[in-house]
Amino acid sequence: MYWFAFFGNSLILRRKGDAYEVPQGDVPPTPTQEWTTIQVLPDLEGVPCRAYTLLAPPREGLAEGLTTMELRTSYNVLPHPLHNMAGKAAELIYWDSNTRYCGHCGAPMERSTDISKRCTNCGKEVWPQVAPAIIVRILKKAVTDADGNTIEPEKILLVHARNFRHADRYGLVAGFVETGETLEQCVEREVMEETHLRITNLRYFGSQPWPYPSGIMIGFTADYDSGELHLQDEELSRGGWFDRDHLPQIPDKMSIARRLIDDWLDTRK
Ligand SMILES: [Zn+2]
């Protein structure tokens, strides 16, 4: 059995030389408390998976060979299916700890299935909620003269949001989907709000669970249509058009932002 044990944002892993593994065994890799809820996850290639979180590090410390690593960082050391399952575990734990009481009548909630709860008083049911957010790669076509010579190469719009964890890093326009809007409307609204640009040729690219704490990123590609770039000062501090040979620091490999950018870099024309 795999154990996805958390302490805060960190995952407890077993260190073997330079490698890291998700702890396996019949019992949890750390002591648990009587109030610790063990979450039941789907099997991974036939191996049962469980998850739990500790409110504080074990008083006696972690057992020999165990260490902690931020969930995001664990992307770099775990096989993708295990990292994805760790993300699912983190989302379930977050949901569990935020739905102890009924939002309708305030009575305690009790587990109905592995991924649902029912109010002990009014019967209201809740499931884990996923917050969708869009992210979009916007390209500006190359400018050529009458003879077909490139005057300006194709460029990508990159922005630095004030809430980025890295001061020098640039990413793509992104934002949460609001109630009552389609994903396409959300992309157009976010692009307009953040950059004052109009886009065209909006296409779906792919998606990625984003368990920080419980989102999904839905990636799109689009082309610049019209407008002058004016950044929304509240959310973005810097941004601009960059060609392939003059890129600033871009996001980590783990993100769909990076996949969108790499996809463009791979199609150099
Ligand atoms: Zn209730």
CSV table of C-alpha atoms and ligand atoms in Angstrom, one decimal:
chain,number,residue,atom,x,y,z
A,1,MET,CA,0.0,0.0,0.0
A,2,TYR,CA,1.2,3.5,-0.9
A,3,TRP,CA,1.0,6.1,1.9
A,4,PHE,CA,0.7,9.8,0.9
A,5,ALA,CA,1.4,11.4,4.3
A,6,PHE,CA,1.4,15.1,4.6
A,7,PHE,CA,2.6,17.6,7.1
A,8,GLY,CA,1.4,21.0,6.0
A,9,ASN,CA,2.3,21.5,2.3
A,10,SER,CA,4.9,18.8,2.5
A,11,LEU,CA,4.8,15.2,1.5
A,12,ILE,CA,6.7,12.6,3.5
A,13,LEU,CA,9.0,10.6,1.3
A,14,ARG,CA,11.5,7.8,1.8
A,15,ARG,CA,15.0,8.7,0.7
A,16,LYS,CA,17.1,6.0,-1.0
A,17,GLY,CA,20.4,7.4,-1.9
A,18,ASP,CA,19.6,10.2,-4.4
A,19,ALA,CA,16.2,8.8,-5.1
A,20,TYR,CA,12.9,9.4,-3.3
A,21,GLU,CA,9.9,7.0,-3.0
A,22,VAL,CA,6.4,7.2,-1.7
A,23,PRO,CA,6.5,5.1,1.5
A,24,GLN,CA,4.9,1.7,1.2
A,25,GLY,CA,3.7,-0.8,3.7
A,26,ASP,CA,0.8,-2.2,5.7
A,27,VAL,CA,1.0,0.6,8.4
A,28,PRO,CA,1.4,4.4,8.1
A,29,PRO,CA,5.0,5.6,7.9
A,30,THR,CA,4.5,7.9,10.9
A,31,PRO,CA,2.5,7.6,14.1
A,32,THR,CA,-1.1,8.9,13.6
A,33,GLN,CA,-3.6,10.3,16.1
A,34,GLU,CA,-7.0,8.9,16.9
A,35,TRP,CA,-8.5,11.9,15.1
A,36,THR,CA,-6.4,11.4,12.0
A,37,THR,CA,-8.6,10.6,9.0
A,38,ILE,CA,-7.2,8.1,6.6
A,39,GLN,CA,-8.4,9.0,3.1
A,40,VAL,CA,-9.0,6.2,0.7
A,41,LEU,CA,-7.7,6.9,-2.8
A,42,PRO,CA,-8.1,4.8,-6.0
A,43,ASP,CA,-5.6,2.0,-6.5
A,44,LEU,CA,-2.5,2.8,-8.5
A,45,GLU,CA,-1.6,-0.1,-10.9
A,46,GLY,CA,-3.2,-2.5,-8.4
A,47,VAL,CA,-1.6,-1.0,-5.3
A,48,PRO,CA,-4.0,0.5,-2.8
A,49,CYS,CA,-3.4,4.1,-1.9
A,50,ARG,CA,-4.1,5.9,1.4
A,51,ALA,CA,-3.5,9.5,2.5
A,52,TYR,CA,-3.5,11.5,5.7
A,53,THR,CA,-2.2,14.7,7.2
A,54,LEU,CA,-0.4,15.4,10.4
A,55,LEU,CA,-1.2,18.6,12.3
A,56,ALA,CA,2.3,18.8,13.6
A,57,PRO,CA,5.5,16.9,12.9
A,58,PRO,CA,5.8,13.7,14.9
A,59,ARG,CA,7.3,14.6,18.3
A,60,GLU,CA,9.9,11.9,18.1
A,61,GLY,CA,10.8,13.1,14.6
A,62,LEU,CA,10.5,11.1,11.3
A,63,ALA,CA,11.8,7.6,11.2
A,64,GLU,CA,15.2,7.0,9.7
A,65,GLY,CA,15.1,7.3,5.9
A,66,LEU,CA,12.0,9.6,5.8
A,67,THR,CA,12.1,13.2,4.8
A,68,THR,CA,9.7,15.9,3.8
A,69,MET,CA,9.4,17.7,0.5
A,70,GLU,CA,7.0,20.3,-0.8
A,71,LEU,CA,4.3,18.8,-3.0
A,72,ARG,CA,5.3,21.0,-6.0
A,73,THR,CA,8.9,20.0,-5.7
A,74,SER,CA,8.1,16.3,-5.5
A,75,TYR,CA,7.2,16.6,-9.2
A,76,ASN,CA,10.9,16.6,-9.9
A,77,VAL,CA,11.6,13.3,-8.1
A,78,LEU,CA,8.5,11.2,-8.3
A,79,PRO,CA,7.1,9.3,-11.4
A,80,HIS,CA,4.2,11.3,-12.8
A,81,PRO,CA,1.4,8.8,-11.7
A,82,LEU,CA,2.7,9.0,-8.1
A,83,HIS,CA,3.0,12.8,-8.2
A,84,ASN,CA,-0.6,13.0,-9.6
A,85,MET,CA,-1.9,10.8,-6.9
A,86,ALA,CA,-0.1,12.9,-4.3
A,87,GLY,CA,-1.9,15.9,-5.7
A,88,LYS,CA,-5.2,14.1,-5.5
A,89,ALA,CA,-4.4,13.2,-2.0
A,90,ALA,CA,-3.7,16.8,-1.1
A,91,GLU,CA,-7.0,17.9,-2.6
A,92,LEU,CA,-9.0,15.3,-0.7
A,93,ILE,CA,-7.3,16.2,2.6
A,94,TYR,CA,-8.1,19.9,1.9
A,95,TRP,CA,-11.7,19.1,1.1
A,96,ASP,CA,-12.1,16.9,4.2
A,97,SER,CA,-10.7,19.5,6.5
A,98,ASN,CA,-12.9,22.3,5.0
A,99,THR,CA,-16.2,20.4,5.1
A,100,ARG,CA,-16.4,19.3,8.7
A,101,TYR,CA,-19.7,21.1,9.2
A,102,CYS,CA,-22.7,21.5,7.0
A,103,GLY,CA,-22.7,24.9,5.1
A,104,HIS,CA,-26.5,24.8,5.1
A,105,CYS,CA,-27.4,24.1,8.8
A,106,GLY,CA,-24.1,23.8,10.6
A,107,ALA,CA,-24.4,20.3,11.8
A,108,PRO,CA,-21.5,17.8,11.6
A,109,MET,CA,-20.9,16.1,8.2
A,110,GLU,CA,-20.2,12.4,8.0
A,111,ARG,CA,-18.5,10.4,5.3
A,112,SER,CA,-21.0,8.9,2.8
A,113,THR,CA,-18.5,7.5,0.3
A,114,ASP,CA,-14.7,7.9,-0.2
A,115,ILE,CA,-15.4,11.2,-2.0
A,116,SER,CA,-18.7,12.4,-0.5
A,117,LYS,CA,-20.2,13.5,2.8
A,118,ARG,CA,-23.7,13.9,4.1
A,119,CYS,CA,-25.0,16.2,6.8
A,120,THR,CA,-26.1,14.3,9.9
A,121,ASN,CA,-29.0,16.7,10.3
A,122,CYS,CA,-30.4,18.0,7.0
A,123,GLY,CA,-28.9,15.4,4.6
A,124,LYS,CA,-27.1,17.9,2.4
A,125,GLU,CA,-24.4,16.1,0.3
A,126,VAL,CA,-21.1,17.6,-0.6
A,127,TRP,CA,-18.3,16.4,-3.0
A,128,PRO,CA,-14.8,17.8,-3.5
A,129,GLN,CA,-15.0,21.0,-5.5
A,130,VAL,CA,-12.5,21.8,-8.2
A,131,ALA,CA,-11.9,25.5,-9.1
A,132,PRO,CA,-11.3,25.9,-12.8
A,133,ALA,CA,-8.9,28.4,-14.1
A,134,ILE,CA,-7.8,29.2,-17.7
A,135,ILE,CA,-4.4,29.9,-19.0
A,136,VAL,CA,-3.7,31.1,-22.5
A,137,ARG,CA,-0.7,31.4,-24.8
A,138,ILE,CA,-1.1,34.4,-27.1
A,139,LEU,CA,1.1,34.7,-30.2
A,140,LYS,CA,1.7,37.6,-32.5
A,141,LYS,CA,2.5,36.6,-36.1
A,142,ALA,CA,5.8,37.4,-37.6
A,143,VAL,CA,6.0,40.6,-39.7
A,144,THR,CA,7.5,40.2,-43.2
A,145,ASP,CA,8.2,42.6,-46.0
A,146,ALA,CA,7.0,42.4,-49.6
A,147,ASP,CA,9.8,40.0,-50.4
A,148,GLY,CA,9.0,37.6,-47.5
A,149,ASN,CA,11.9,38.7,-45.4
A,150,THR,CA,11.2,38.6,-41.7
A,151,ILE,CA,11.2,42.1,-40.2
A,152,GLU,CA,9.9,41.0,-36.8
A,153,PRO,CA,9.8,37.3,-35.7
A,154,GLU,CA,6.8,35.6,-34.2
A,155,LYS,CA,6.4,36.6,-30.6
A,156,ILE,CA,4.7,35.3,-27.4
A,157,LEU,CA,3.0,37.4,-24.7
A,158,LEU,CA,4.6,36.8,-21.4
A,159,VAL,CA,3.6,38.5,-18.1
A,160,HIS,CA,4.9,38.6,-14.6
A,161,ALA,CA,2.1,38.4,-12.1
A,162,ARG,CA,2.6,40.0,-8.7
A,163,ASN,CA,1.7,36.7,-7.0
A,164,PHE,CA,4.3,34.7,-8.7
A,165,ARG,CA,6.7,32.9,-6.4
A,166,HIS,CA,9.7,33.8,-8.4
A,167,ALA,CA,10.6,37.5,-8.8
A,168,ASP,CA,12.2,37.1,-12.3
A,169,ARG,CA,9.9,34.6,-13.9
A,170,TYR,CA,7.4,35.3,-16.6
A,171,GLY,CA,4.3,33.2,-17.4
A,172,LEU,CA,1.1,33.3,-19.4
A,173,VAL,CA,-2.1,35.2,-18.8
A,174,ALA,CA,-4.3,33.1,-16.5
A,175,GLY,CA,-7.3,33.5,-14.2
A,176,PHE,CA,-10.2,31.8,-12.4
A,177,VAL,CA,-13.4,31.1,-14.2
A,178,GLU,CA,-16.3,33.1,-12.9
A,179,THR,CA,-19.8,31.8,-12.3
A,180,GLY,CA,-22.0,31.9,-15.4
A,181,GLU,CA,-19.3,32.2,-18.0
A,182,THR,CA,-18.0,29.8,-20.6
A,183,LEU,CA,-14.3,29.0,-20.7
A,184,GLU,CA,-14.0,30.9,-23.9
A,185,GLN,CA,-15.6,34.0,-22.4
A,186,CYS,CA,-13.3,33.6,-19.4
A,187,VAL,CA,-10.2,33.6,-21.6
A,188,GLU,CA,-11.4,36.7,-23.5
A,189,ARG,CA,-12.3,38.5,-20.3
A,190,GLU,CA,-9.0,37.7,-18.5
A,191,VAL,CA,-7.0,38.8,-21.6
A,192,MET,CA,-8.9,42.0,-21.9
A,193,GLU,CA,-8.7,42.8,-18.1
A,194,GLU,CA,-5.1,42.0,-17.8
A,195,THR,CA,-3.7,43.2,-21.1
A,196,HIS,CA,-6.4,45.2,-23.0
A,197,LEU,CA,-5.8,43.0,-26.0
A,198,ARG,CA,-8.3,41.3,-28.3
A,199,ILE,CA,-7.5,37.7,-29.4
A,200,THR,CA,-8.7,35.4,-32.1
A,201,ASN,CA,-8.3,31.7,-33.1
A,202,LEU,CA,-9.0,30.5,-29.6
A,203,ARG,CA,-8.2,26.8,-29.3
A,204,TYR,CA,-8.2,24.2,-26.5
A,205,PHE,CA,-4.7,22.9,-25.7
A,206,GLY,CA,-4.9,20.6,-22.7
A,207,SER,CA,-5.5,20.7,-18.9
A,208,GLN,CA,-3.7,19.9,-15.7
A,209,PRO,CA,-4.9,19.3,-12.2
A,210,TRP,CA,-3.5,22.1,-10.0
A,211,PRO,CA,-3.8,20.9,-6.3
A,212,TYR,CA,-2.9,24.2,-4.7
A,213,PRO,CA,-5.3,23.7,-3.1
A,214,SER,CA,-7.9,22.3,-5.5
A,215,GLY,CA,-7.9,23.7,-9.0
A,216,ILE,CA,-7.7,22.6,-12.6
A,217,MET,CA,-5.8,24.7,-15.2
A,218,ILE,CA,-7.4,24.6,-18.7
A,219,GLY,CA,-4.9,25.6,-21.3
A,220,PHE,CA,-5.7,27.5,-24.6
A,221,THR,CA,-3.8,28.9,-27.5
A,222,ALA,CA,-4.8,32.1,-29.3
A,223,ASP,CA,-3.5,34.7,-31.7
A,224,TYR,CA,-3.3,38.4,-31.1
A,225,ASP,CA,-6.0,40.3,-32.9
A,226,SER,CA,-5.9,44.0,-32.0
A,227,GLY,CA,-5.2,46.5,-29.2
A,228,GLU,CA,-2.3,48.1,-27.5
A,229,LEU,CA,-0.7,46.2,-24.6
A,230,HIS,CA,-1.7,47.9,-21.3
A,231,LEU,CA,-1.1,45.7,-18.2
A,232,GLN,CA,-3.5,45.7,-15.3
A,233,ASP,CA,-1.4,47.2,-12.6
A,234,GLU,CA,-3.1,45.4,-9.7
A,235,GLU,CA,-2.2,41.9,-10.9
A,236,LEU,CA,0.7,42.2,-13.3
A,237,SER,CA,3.9,44.1,-12.7
A,238,ARG,CA,5.6,43.4,-16.0
A,239,GLY,CA,5.0,41.9,-19.4
A,240,GLY,CA,5.6,42.1,-23.1
A,241,TRP,CA,6.1,40.4,-26.4
A,242,PHE,CA,9.1,38.1,-26.6
A,243,ASP,CA,10.6,36.2,-29.6
A,244,ARG,CA,12.1,32.7,-29.3
A,245,ASP,CA,15.7,34.0,-29.0
A,246,HIS,CA,15.0,36.5,-26.3
A,247,LEU,CA,12.9,34.7,-23.7
A,248,PRO,CA,13.0,35.8,-20.0
A,249,GLN,CA,13.0,33.1,-17.3
A,250,ILE,CA,10.0,30.9,-17.9
A,251,PRO,CA,8.0,28.5,-15.6
A,252,ASP,CA,9.1,25.1,-14.3
A,253,LYS,CA,8.7,22.0,-16.4
A,254,MET,CA,5.8,20.8,-14.2
A,255,SER,CA,3.3,23.5,-15.3
A,256,ILE,CA,1.0,23.6,-18.2
A,257,ALA,CA,2.3,27.1,-18.8
A,258,ARG,CA,5.7,25.6,-19.6
A,259,ARG,CA,4.1,22.9,-21.8
A,260,LEU,CA,2.3,25.7,-23.8
A,261,ILE,CA,5.6,27.6,-24.2
A,262,ASP,CA,7.6,24.5,-25.0
A,263,ASP,CA,5.0,23.5,-27.6
A,264,TRP,CA,5.6,26.9,-29.3
A,265,LEU,CA,9.4,26.7,-29.1
A,266,ASP,CA,9.2,23.2,-30.7
A,267,THR,CA,7.4,24.6,-33.7
A,268,ARG,CA,10.1,27.1,-34.8
A,269,LYS,CA,9.3,28.2,-38.3
B,1,ZN,ZN,-27.1,20.3,7.2
